[in-house]
PDB file of C-alpha atoms in Angstrom:
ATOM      1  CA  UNK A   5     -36.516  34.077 -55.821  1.00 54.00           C
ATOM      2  CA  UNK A   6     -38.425  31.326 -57.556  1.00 71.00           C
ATOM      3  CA  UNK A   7     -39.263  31.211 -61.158  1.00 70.00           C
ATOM      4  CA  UNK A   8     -43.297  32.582 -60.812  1.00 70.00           C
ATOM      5  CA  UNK A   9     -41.538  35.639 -58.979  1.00 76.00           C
ATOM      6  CA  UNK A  10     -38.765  36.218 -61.446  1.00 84.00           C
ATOM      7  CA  UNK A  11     -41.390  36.043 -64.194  1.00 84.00           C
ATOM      8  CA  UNK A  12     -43.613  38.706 -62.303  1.00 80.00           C
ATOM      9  CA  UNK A  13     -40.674  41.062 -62.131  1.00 85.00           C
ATOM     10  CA  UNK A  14     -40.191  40.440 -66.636  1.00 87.00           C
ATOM     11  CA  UNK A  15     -43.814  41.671 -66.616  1.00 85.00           C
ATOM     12  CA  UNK A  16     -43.413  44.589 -64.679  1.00 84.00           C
ATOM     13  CA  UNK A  17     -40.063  45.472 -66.175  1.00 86.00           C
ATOM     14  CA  UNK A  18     -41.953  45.157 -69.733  1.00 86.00           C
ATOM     15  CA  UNK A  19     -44.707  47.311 -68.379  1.00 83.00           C
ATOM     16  CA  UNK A  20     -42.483  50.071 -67.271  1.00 84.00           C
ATOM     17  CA  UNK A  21     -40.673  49.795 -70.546  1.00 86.00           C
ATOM     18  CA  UNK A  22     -43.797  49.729 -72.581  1.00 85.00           C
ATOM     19  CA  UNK A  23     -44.983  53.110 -70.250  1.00 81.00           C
ATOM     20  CA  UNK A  24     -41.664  54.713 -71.045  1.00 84.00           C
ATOM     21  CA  UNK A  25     -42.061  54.210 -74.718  1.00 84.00           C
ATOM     22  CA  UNK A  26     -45.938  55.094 -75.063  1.00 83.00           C
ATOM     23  CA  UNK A  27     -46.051  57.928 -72.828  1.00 80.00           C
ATOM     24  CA  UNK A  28     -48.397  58.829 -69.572  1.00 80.00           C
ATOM     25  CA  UNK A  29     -51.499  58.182 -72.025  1.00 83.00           C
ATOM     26  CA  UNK A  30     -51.378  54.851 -71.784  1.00 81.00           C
ATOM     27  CA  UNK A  31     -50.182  54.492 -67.821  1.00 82.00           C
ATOM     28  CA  UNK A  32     -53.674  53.482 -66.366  1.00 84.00           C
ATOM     29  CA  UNK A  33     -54.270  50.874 -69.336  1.00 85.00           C
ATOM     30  CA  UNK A  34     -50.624  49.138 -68.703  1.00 82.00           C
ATOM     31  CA  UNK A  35     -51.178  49.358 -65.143  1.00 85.00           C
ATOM     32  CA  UNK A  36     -54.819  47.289 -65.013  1.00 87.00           C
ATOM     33  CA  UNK A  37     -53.013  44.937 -67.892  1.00 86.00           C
ATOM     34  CA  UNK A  38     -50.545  44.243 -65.185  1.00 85.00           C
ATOM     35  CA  UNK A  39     -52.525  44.099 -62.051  1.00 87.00           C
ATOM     36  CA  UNK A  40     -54.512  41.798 -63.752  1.00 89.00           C
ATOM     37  CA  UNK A  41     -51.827  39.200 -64.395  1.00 86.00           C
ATOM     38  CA  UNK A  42     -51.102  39.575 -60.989  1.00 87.00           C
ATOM     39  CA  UNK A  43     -54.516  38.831 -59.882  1.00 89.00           C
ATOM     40  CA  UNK A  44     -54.532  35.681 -62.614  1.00 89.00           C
ATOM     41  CA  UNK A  45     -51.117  34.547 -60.445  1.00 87.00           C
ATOM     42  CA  UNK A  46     -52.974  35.215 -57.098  1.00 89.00           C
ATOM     43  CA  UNK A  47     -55.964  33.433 -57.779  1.00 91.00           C
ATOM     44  CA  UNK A  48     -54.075  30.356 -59.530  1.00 89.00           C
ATOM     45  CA  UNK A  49     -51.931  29.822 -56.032  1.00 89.00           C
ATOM     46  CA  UNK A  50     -55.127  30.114 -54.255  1.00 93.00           C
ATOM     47  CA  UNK A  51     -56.946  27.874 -56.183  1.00 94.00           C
ATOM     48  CA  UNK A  52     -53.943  25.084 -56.015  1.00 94.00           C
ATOM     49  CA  UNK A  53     -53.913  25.746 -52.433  1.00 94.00           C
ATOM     50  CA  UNK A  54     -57.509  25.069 -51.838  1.00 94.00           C
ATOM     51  CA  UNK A  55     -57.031  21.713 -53.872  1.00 95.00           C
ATOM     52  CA  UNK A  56     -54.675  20.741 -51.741  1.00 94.00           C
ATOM     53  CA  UNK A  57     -56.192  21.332 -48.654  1.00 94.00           C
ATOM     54  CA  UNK A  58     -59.189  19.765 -49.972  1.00 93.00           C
ATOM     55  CA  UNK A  59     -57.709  16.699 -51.414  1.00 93.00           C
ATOM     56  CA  UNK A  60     -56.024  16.276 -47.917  1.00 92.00           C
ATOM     57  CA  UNK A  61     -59.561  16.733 -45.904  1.00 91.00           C
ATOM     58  CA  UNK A  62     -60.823  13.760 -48.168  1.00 90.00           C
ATOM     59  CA  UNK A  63     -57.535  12.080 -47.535  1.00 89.00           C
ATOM     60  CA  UNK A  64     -58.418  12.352 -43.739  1.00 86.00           C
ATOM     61  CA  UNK A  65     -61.948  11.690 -44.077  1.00 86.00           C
ATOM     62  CA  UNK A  66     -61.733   8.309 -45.713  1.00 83.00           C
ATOM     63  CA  UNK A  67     -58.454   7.315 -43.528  1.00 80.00           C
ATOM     64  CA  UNK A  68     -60.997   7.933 -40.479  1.00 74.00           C
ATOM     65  CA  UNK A  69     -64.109   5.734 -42.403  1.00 74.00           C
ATOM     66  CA  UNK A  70     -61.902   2.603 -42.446  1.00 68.00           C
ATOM     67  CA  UNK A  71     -60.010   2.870 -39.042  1.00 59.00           C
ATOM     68  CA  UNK A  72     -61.935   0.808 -36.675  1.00 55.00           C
ATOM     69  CA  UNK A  73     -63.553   2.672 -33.797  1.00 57.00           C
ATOM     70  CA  UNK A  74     -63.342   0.766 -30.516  1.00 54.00           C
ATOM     71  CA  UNK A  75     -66.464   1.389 -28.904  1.00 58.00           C
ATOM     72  CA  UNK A  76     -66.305  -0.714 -25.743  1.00 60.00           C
ATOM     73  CA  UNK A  77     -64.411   0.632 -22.613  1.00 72.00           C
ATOM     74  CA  UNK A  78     -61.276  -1.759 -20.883  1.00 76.00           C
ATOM     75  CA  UNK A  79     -64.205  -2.574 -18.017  1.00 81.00           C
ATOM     76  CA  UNK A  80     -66.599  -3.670 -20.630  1.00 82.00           C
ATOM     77  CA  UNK A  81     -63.268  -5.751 -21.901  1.00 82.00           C
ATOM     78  CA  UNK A  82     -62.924  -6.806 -18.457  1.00 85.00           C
ATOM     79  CA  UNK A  83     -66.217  -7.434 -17.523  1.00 87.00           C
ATOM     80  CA  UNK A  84     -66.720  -9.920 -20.341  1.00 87.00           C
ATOM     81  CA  UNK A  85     -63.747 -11.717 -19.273  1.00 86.00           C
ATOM     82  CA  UNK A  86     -64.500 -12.105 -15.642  1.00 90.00           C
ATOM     83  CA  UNK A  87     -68.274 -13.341 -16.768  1.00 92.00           C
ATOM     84  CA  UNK A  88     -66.952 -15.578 -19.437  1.00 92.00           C
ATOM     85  CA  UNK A  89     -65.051 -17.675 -16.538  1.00 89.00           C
ATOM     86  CA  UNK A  90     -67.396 -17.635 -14.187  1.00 93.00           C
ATOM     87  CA  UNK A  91     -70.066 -18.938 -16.812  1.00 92.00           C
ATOM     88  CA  UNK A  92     -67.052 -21.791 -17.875  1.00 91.00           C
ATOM     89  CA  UNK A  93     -67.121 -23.619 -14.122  1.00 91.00           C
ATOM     90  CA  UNK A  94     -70.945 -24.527 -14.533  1.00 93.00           C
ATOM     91  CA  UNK A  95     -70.689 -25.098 -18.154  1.00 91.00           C
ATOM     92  CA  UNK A  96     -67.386 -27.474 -17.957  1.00 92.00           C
ATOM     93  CA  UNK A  97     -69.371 -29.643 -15.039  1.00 93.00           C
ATOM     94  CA  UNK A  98     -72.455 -29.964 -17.774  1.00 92.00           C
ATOM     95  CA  UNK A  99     -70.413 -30.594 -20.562  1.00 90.00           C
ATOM     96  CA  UNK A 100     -67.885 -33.056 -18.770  1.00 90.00           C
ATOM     97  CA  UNK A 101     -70.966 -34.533 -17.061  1.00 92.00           C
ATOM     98  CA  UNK A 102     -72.714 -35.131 -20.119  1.00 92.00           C
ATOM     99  CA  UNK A 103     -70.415 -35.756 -22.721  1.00 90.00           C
ATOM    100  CA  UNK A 104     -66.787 -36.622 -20.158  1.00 92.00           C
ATOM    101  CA  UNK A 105     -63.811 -35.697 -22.450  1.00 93.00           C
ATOM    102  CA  UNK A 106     -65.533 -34.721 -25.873  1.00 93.00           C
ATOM    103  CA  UNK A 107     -68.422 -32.725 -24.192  1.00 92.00           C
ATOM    104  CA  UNK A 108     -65.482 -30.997 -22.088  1.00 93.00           C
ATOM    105  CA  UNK A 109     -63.724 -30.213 -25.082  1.00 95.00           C
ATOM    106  CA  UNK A 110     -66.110 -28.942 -27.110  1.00 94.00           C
ATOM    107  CA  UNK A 111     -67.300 -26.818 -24.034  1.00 94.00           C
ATOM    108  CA  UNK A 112     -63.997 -24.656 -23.736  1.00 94.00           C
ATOM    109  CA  UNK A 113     -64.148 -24.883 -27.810  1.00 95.00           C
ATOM    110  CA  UNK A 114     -67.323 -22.532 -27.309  1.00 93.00           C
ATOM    111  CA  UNK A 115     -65.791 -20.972 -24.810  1.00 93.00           C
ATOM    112  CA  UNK A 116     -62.467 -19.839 -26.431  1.00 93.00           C
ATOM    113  CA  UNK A 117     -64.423 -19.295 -29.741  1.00 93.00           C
ATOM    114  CA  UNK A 118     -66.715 -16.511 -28.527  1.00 91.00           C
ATOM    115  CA  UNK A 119     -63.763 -14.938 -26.428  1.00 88.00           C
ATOM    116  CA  UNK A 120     -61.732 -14.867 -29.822  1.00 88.00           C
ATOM    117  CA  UNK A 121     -64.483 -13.144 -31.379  1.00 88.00           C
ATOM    118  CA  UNK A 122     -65.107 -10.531 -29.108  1.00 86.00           C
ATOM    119  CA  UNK A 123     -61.194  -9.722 -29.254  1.00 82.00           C
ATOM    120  CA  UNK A 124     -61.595  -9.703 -33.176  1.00 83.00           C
ATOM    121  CA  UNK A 125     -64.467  -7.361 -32.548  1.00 82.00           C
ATOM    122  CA  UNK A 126     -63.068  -4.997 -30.484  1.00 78.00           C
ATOM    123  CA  UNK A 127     -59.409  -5.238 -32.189  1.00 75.00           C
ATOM    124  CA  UNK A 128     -60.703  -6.141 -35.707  1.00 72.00           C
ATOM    125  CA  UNK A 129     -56.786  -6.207 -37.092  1.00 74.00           C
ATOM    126  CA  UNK A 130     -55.742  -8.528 -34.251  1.00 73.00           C
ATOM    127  CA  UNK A 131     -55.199 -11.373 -36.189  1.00 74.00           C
ATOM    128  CA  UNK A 132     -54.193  -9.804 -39.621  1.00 74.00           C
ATOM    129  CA  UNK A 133     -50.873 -10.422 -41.114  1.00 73.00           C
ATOM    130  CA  UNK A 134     -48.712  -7.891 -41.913  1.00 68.00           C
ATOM    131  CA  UNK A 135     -46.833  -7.872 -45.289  1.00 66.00           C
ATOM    132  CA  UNK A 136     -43.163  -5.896 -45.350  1.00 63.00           C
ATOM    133  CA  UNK A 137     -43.102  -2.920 -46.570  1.00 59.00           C
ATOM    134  CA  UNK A 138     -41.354  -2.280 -50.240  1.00 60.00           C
ATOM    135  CA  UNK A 139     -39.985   0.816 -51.802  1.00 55.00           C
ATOM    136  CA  UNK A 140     -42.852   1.177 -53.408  1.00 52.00           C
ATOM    137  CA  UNK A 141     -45.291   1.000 -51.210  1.00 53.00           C
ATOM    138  CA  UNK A 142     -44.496   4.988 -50.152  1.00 53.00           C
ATOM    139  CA  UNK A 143     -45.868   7.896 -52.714  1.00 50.00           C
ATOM    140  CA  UNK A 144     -44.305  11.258 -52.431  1.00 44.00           C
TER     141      UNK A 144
END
């Protein structure tokens, strides 16, 4: 029995007391005085439950804004993998043609660089670094 319920049974105890003592006369008046305090307790465990539920909707809500939706399939992934070396042969012969060793370089530069920003696009923590979690970190 918790305390709210042990407290409910003092009222009604002190109701039946107070009937006991006054007579039938006052029965109905002692009865709505305590049906009403029951309906106060009622609607005060409803209304804490509703917050709660609430709060944790919101909770949910704005967990779900920042998580990063991947919007690209594995054969979109794929795809730009597959065209990104095929594109690299004709580009390396230009850029080693052009420029030898430099122009090479700074080919697959280009080439790595817009690879490692479609992976940051698609995973957008990829590359973020984690910090250990503390003690405090956690709320009950």
């Amino acid at each position: 029995m918790d305390a709210r319920d042990a407290e409910l049974k003092k009222e009604l105890n002190a109701s039946l007391q107070a009937r006991r003592e006054l007579g039938e006369e006052y029965e109905s008046a002692l009865v709505d005085s305590f049906l009403e305090k029951v309906d106060q307790r009622i609607d005060g465990a409803v209304e804490r439950r509703v917050r709660r539920q609430l709060a944790e909707r919101r909770l949910t809500q704005a967990r779900d804004a920042r998580s990063p939706r991947v919007t690209d399939s594995w054969g979109e992934r794929f795809g730009f993998g597959i065209v990104s070396l095929v594109l690299a042969v004709p580009l390396s012969a230009i850029g080693g043609g052009v420029g030898h060793l430099p122009g090479l370089l700074v080919t697959w530069l280009g080439i790595v660089g817009v690879n490692v920003v479609q992976a940051v696009r698609t995973h957008p923590g990829l590359f973020a670094t984690r910090r250990p979690a503390r003690d405090g970190d956690w709320e009950d």
